[in-house]
PDB file of C-alpha atoms and ligand atoms in Angstrom:
ATOM      1  CA  MET A  14     137.520 -54.438  17.641  1.00 96.00           C
ATOM      2  CA  VAL A  15     134.607 -54.240  15.570  1.00 98.00           C
ATOM      3  CA  TYR A  16     130.851 -52.915  16.574  1.00 98.00           C
ATOM      4  CA  LEU A  17     127.478 -54.615  16.061  1.00 98.00           C
ATOM      5  CA  THR A  18     124.264 -52.659  16.631  1.00 98.00           C
ATOM      6  CA  ARG A  19     120.945 -53.987  15.957  1.00 98.00           C
ATOM      7  CA  VAL A  20     117.570 -51.739  16.568  1.00 98.00           C
ATOM      8  CA  GLU A  21     114.153 -52.896  17.657  1.00 98.00           C
ATOM      9  CA  HIS A  22     111.546 -51.614  19.248  1.00 98.00           C
ATOM     10  CA  PHE A  23     108.501 -52.238  22.131  1.00 98.00           C
ATOM     11  CA  ASN A  24     106.258 -50.391  23.987  1.00 98.00           C
ATOM     12  CA  ALA A  25     105.566 -50.517  28.455  1.00 98.00           C
ATOM     13  CA  ALA A  26     103.326 -48.474  30.157  1.00 97.00           C
ATOM     14  CA  HIS A  27     104.567 -47.418  33.690  1.00 97.00           C
ATOM     15  CA  LYS A  28     104.118 -44.928  36.457  1.00 96.00           C
ATOM     16  CA  LEU A  29     106.859 -43.207  38.896  1.00 96.00           C
ATOM     17  CA  TYR A  30     105.688 -43.798  42.338  1.00 94.00           C
ATOM     18  CA  ASN A  31     107.716 -43.442  45.547  1.00 94.00           C
ATOM     19  CA  SER A  32     105.426 -44.346  48.577  1.00 91.00           C
ATOM     20  CA  ASN A  33     107.603 -43.108  50.907  1.00 93.00           C
ATOM     21  CA  TRP A  34     106.803 -39.728  49.817  1.00 95.00           C
ATOM     22  CA  SER A  35     103.881 -37.164  50.350  1.00 94.00           C
ATOM     23  CA  GLU A  36     101.379 -37.076  46.921  1.00 91.00           C
ATOM     24  CA  GLU A  37     103.099 -33.628  46.768  1.00 93.00           C
ATOM     25  CA  LYS A  38     106.505 -34.713  46.810  1.00 95.00           C
ATOM     26  CA  ASN A  39     105.965 -37.254  43.908  1.00 94.00           C
ATOM     27  CA  LYS A  40     103.877 -34.771  42.098  1.00 93.00           C
ATOM     28  CA  GLU A  41     107.595 -31.656  42.385  1.00 95.00           C
ATOM     29  CA  ILE A  42     109.808 -35.031  41.670  1.00 96.00           C
ATOM     30  CA  PHE A  43     108.356 -36.843  38.845  1.00 95.00           C
ATOM     31  CA  GLY A  44     105.806 -34.357  37.621  1.00 92.00           C
ATOM     32  CA  LYS A  45     104.009 -36.324  35.058  1.00 90.00           C
ATOM     33  CA  CYS A  46     105.208 -39.389  35.348  1.00 93.00           C
ATOM     34  CA  ALA A  47     104.329 -39.644  38.821  1.00 92.00           C
ATOM     35  CA  ASN A  48      99.960 -40.269  37.186  1.00 90.00           C
ATOM     36  CA  PRO A  49      98.392 -42.276  39.105  1.00 90.00           C
ATOM     37  CA  HIS A  50      96.855 -43.998  36.075  1.00 94.00           C
ATOM     38  CA  PHE A  51     100.069 -44.618  34.321  1.00 95.00           C
ATOM     39  CA  HIS A  52     101.797 -43.219  31.363  1.00 95.00           C
ATOM     40  CA  GLY A  53     102.930 -45.599  27.652  1.00 96.00           C
ATOM     41  CA  HIS A  54     106.317 -45.271  26.055  1.00 97.00           C
ATOM     42  CA  ASN A  55     107.671 -46.537  22.822  1.00 98.00           C
ATOM     43  CA  PHE A  56     110.799 -47.963  23.402  1.00 98.00           C
ATOM     44  CA  GLU A  57     113.552 -48.508  21.209  1.00 98.00           C
ATOM     45  CA  ILE A  58     116.246 -50.532  22.392  1.00 98.00           C
ATOM     46  CA  PHE A  59     119.852 -50.380  20.593  1.00 98.00           C
ATOM     47  CA  VAL A  60     121.955 -53.555  21.377  1.00 98.00           C
ATOM     48  CA  THR A  61     125.907 -52.800  20.792  1.00 98.00           C
ATOM     49  CA  VAL A  62     127.907 -56.113  20.550  1.00 98.00           C
ATOM     50  CA  LYS A  63     131.459 -56.278  19.588  1.00 98.00           C
ATOM     51  CA  GLY A  64     133.966 -58.224  18.278  1.00 98.00           C
ATOM     52  CA  GLU A  65     136.687 -59.149  15.748  1.00 97.00           C
ATOM     53  CA  PRO A  66     134.903 -61.015  12.285  1.00 97.00           C
ATOM     54  CA  ASN A  67     134.174 -63.871  12.359  1.00 96.00           C
ATOM     55  CA  PRO A  68     136.684 -65.799   9.706  1.00 96.00           C
ATOM     56  CA  ASP A  69     133.709 -68.114   8.378  1.00 96.00           C
ATOM     57  CA  THR A  70     131.234 -65.424   7.948  1.00 96.00           C
ATOM     58  CA  GLY A  71     133.071 -61.948   8.126  1.00 97.00           C
ATOM     59  CA  PHE A  72     130.185 -61.581  10.918  1.00 97.00           C
ATOM     60  CA  VAL A  73     131.240 -59.926  14.113  1.00 97.00           C
ATOM     61  CA  MET A  74     127.546 -61.664  14.899  1.00 97.00           C
ATOM     62  CA  ASN A  75     124.846 -62.987  12.687  1.00 97.00           C
ATOM     63  CA  ALA A  76     122.695 -59.842  13.699  1.00 96.00           C
ATOM     64  CA  HIS A  77     119.535 -61.848  12.921  1.00 97.00           C
ATOM     65  CA  GLU A  78     120.664 -63.423  15.987  1.00 97.00           C
ATOM     66  CA  LEU A  79     120.861 -61.165  17.488  1.00 98.00           C
ATOM     67  CA  SER A  80     117.538 -59.797  16.877  1.00 98.00           C
ATOM     68  CA  ALA A  81     116.289 -63.422  18.051  1.00 98.00           C
ATOM     69  CA  ILE A  82     117.864 -62.921  21.375  1.00 98.00           C
ATOM     70  CA  ILE A  83     116.576 -59.536  22.114  1.00 98.00           C
ATOM     71  CA  LYS A  84     113.030 -60.182  21.525  1.00 98.00           C
ATOM     72  CA  LYS A  85     112.844 -63.856  22.716  1.00 98.00           C
ATOM     73  CA  GLU A  86     114.591 -62.359  25.947  1.00 98.00           C
ATOM     74  CA  ILE A  87     113.228 -58.933  26.162  1.00 98.00           C
ATOM     75  CA  ILE A  88     110.375 -58.437  24.195  1.00 98.00           C
ATOM     76  CA  ASP A  89     108.273 -61.077  24.336  1.00 98.00           C
ATOM     77  CA  LYS A  90     108.800 -60.183  27.970  1.00 98.00           C
ATOM     78  CA  PHE A  91     108.020 -56.797  28.540  1.00 98.00           C
ATOM     79  CA  ASP A  92     106.156 -55.370  25.409  1.00 98.00           C
ATOM     80  CA  HIS A  93     102.612 -53.567  26.691  1.00 98.00           C
ATOM     81  CA  LYS A  94     103.452 -54.831  29.722  1.00 98.00           C
ATOM     82  CA  ASN A  95     102.324 -52.101  32.797  1.00 98.00           C
ATOM     83  CA  LEU A  96     106.252 -52.482  34.071  1.00 97.00           C
ATOM     84  CA  ASN A  97     104.756 -51.415  37.532  1.00 96.00           C
ATOM     85  CA  LEU A  98     102.119 -54.390  37.859  1.00 96.00           C
ATOM     86  CA  ASP A  99     103.578 -57.156  35.424  1.00 97.00           C
ATOM     87  CA  LEU A 100     107.282 -57.371  36.169  1.00 96.00           C
ATOM     88  CA  ILE A 101     107.597 -58.726  39.481  1.00 96.00           C
ATOM     89  CA  GLU A 102     111.479 -57.088  39.047  1.00 96.00           C
ATOM     90  CA  PHE A 103     110.203 -54.399  39.334  1.00 96.00           C
ATOM     91  CA  LYS A 104     107.974 -55.524  42.672  1.00 93.00           C
ATOM     92  CA  ASP A 105     110.113 -52.948  44.437  1.00 91.00           C
ATOM     93  CA  VAL A 106     112.465 -50.875  42.875  1.00 95.00           C
ATOM     94  CA  LEU A 107     110.919 -47.829  40.597  1.00 96.00           C
ATOM     95  CA  PRO A 108     111.017 -49.169  37.057  1.00 97.00           C
ATOM     96  CA  SER A 109     112.949 -45.252  35.887  1.00 97.00           C
ATOM     97  CA  SER A 110     114.715 -46.014  32.452  1.00 97.00           C
ATOM     98  CA  GLU A 111     117.845 -46.306  34.013  1.00 98.00           C
ATOM     99  CA  ASN A 112     116.359 -48.740  36.505  1.00 98.00           C
ATOM    100  CA  PHE A 113     115.087 -50.902  33.043  1.00 98.00           C
ATOM    101  CA  ILE A 114     118.338 -50.178  31.789  1.00 98.00           C
ATOM    102  CA  ILE A 115     120.468 -52.262  33.857  1.00 98.00           C
ATOM    103  CA  LEU A 116     117.969 -55.143  33.969  1.00 98.00           C
ATOM    104  CA  ILE A 117     117.773 -55.482  30.500  1.00 98.00           C
ATOM    105  CA  TRP A 118     121.625 -55.439  30.520  1.00 98.00           C
ATOM    106  CA  LYS A 119     121.359 -58.319  33.108  1.00 98.00           C
ATOM    107  CA  ILE A 120     119.082 -60.599  31.052  1.00 98.00           C
ATOM    108  CA  LEU A 121     120.601 -60.013  27.292  1.00 98.00           C
ATOM    109  CA  GLU A 122     124.755 -61.141  29.077  1.00 97.00           C
ATOM    110  CA  LYS A 123     123.565 -64.061  29.441  1.00 97.00           C
ATOM    111  CA  HIS A 124     122.999 -65.117  26.653  1.00 98.00           C
ATOM    112  CA  ILE A 125     125.691 -63.158  24.653  1.00 97.00           C
ATOM    113  CA  HIS A 126     128.696 -65.620  23.062  1.00 94.00           C
ATOM    114  CA  GLY A 127     131.268 -65.495  21.134  1.00 93.00           C
ATOM    115  CA  CYS A 128     131.811 -61.670  21.292  1.00 97.00           C
ATOM    116  CA  THR A 129     130.184 -58.939  25.052  1.00 98.00           C
ATOM    117  CA  LEU A 130     127.648 -57.140  25.200  1.00 98.00           C
ATOM    118  CA  HIS A 131     129.273 -53.594  24.335  1.00 98.00           C
ATOM    119  CA  SER A 132     125.811 -51.263  25.401  1.00 98.00           C
ATOM    120  CA  ILE A 133     122.444 -50.207  25.349  1.00 98.00           C
ATOM    121  CA  LYS A 134     120.830 -47.759  24.589  1.00 98.00           C
ATOM    122  CA  LEU A 135     117.313 -46.885  25.790  1.00 98.00           C
ATOM    123  CA  MET A 136     115.134 -44.639  24.262  1.00 98.00           C
ATOM    124  CA  GLU A 137     111.755 -43.992  25.858  1.00 96.00           C
ATOM    125  CA  THR A 138     111.250 -40.514  24.000  1.00 95.00           C
ATOM    126  CA  PRO A 139     112.899 -38.800  21.183  1.00 95.00           C
ATOM    127  CA  ARG A 140     114.459 -36.642  23.317  1.00 97.00           C
ATOM    128  CA  ILE A 141     115.756 -38.921  26.033  1.00 97.00           C
ATOM    129  CA  TYR A 142     117.629 -41.754  26.079  1.00 98.00           C
ATOM    130  CA  VAL A 143     119.795 -43.680  28.638  1.00 98.00           C
ATOM    131  CA  GLU A 144     123.285 -45.577  28.270  1.00 98.00           C
ATOM    132  CA  TYR A 145     124.821 -48.871  30.003  1.00 98.00           C
ATOM    133  CA  TYR A 146     128.142 -50.464  29.722  1.00 98.00           C
ATOM    134  CA  GLY A 147     127.726 -53.173  32.341  1.00 97.00           C
ATOM    135  CA  GLU A 148     129.276 -50.799  35.446  1.00 95.00           C
TER     136      GLU A 148
HETATM  137 NI1  LIG B  25     107.482 -42.696  31.526  1.00 68.51          NI
END
C-alpha cells in the first residue's frame, strides 16, 4: 500500500461564536476567534490517498488529477470566502477547523476513484492543524 499526498493552499475567514452563550462566555472559550468582524486564515490542506501503484502508470493516482479535484471541489468553493456568511453548510454549524475538515472529507470522498481517500490534514496556522481519517 502506497500513500500519496497532495498539498494545496487557500484563504478563508471565519469567527467562532456561539449565539446561545453570553458575550463573556464566548470571549472566555473562543478568545480572539470570537471577534465580531471575523479573521482570516491561510489554510494549507494535505490530502492523502492510498492504493497500489497502477502497473501501466506506476501511480496510485495521478497527482495532477488529485490537484485538479481539490481545486475544483474545495479551493473554488472556499477560497476567499467568509465561512460563516457565505457557506450554507455553516449556517447552523460552527466553522471550526474540526467541522471544516469533516465537510471537506464528505465533498472529496465522492470524487476519489481508483484508490481510497486515507486522510486530510488542515493547517489553520503553522502551529495548529487538524487531521481526519473519515471516522
Ligand atoms: Ni480562526
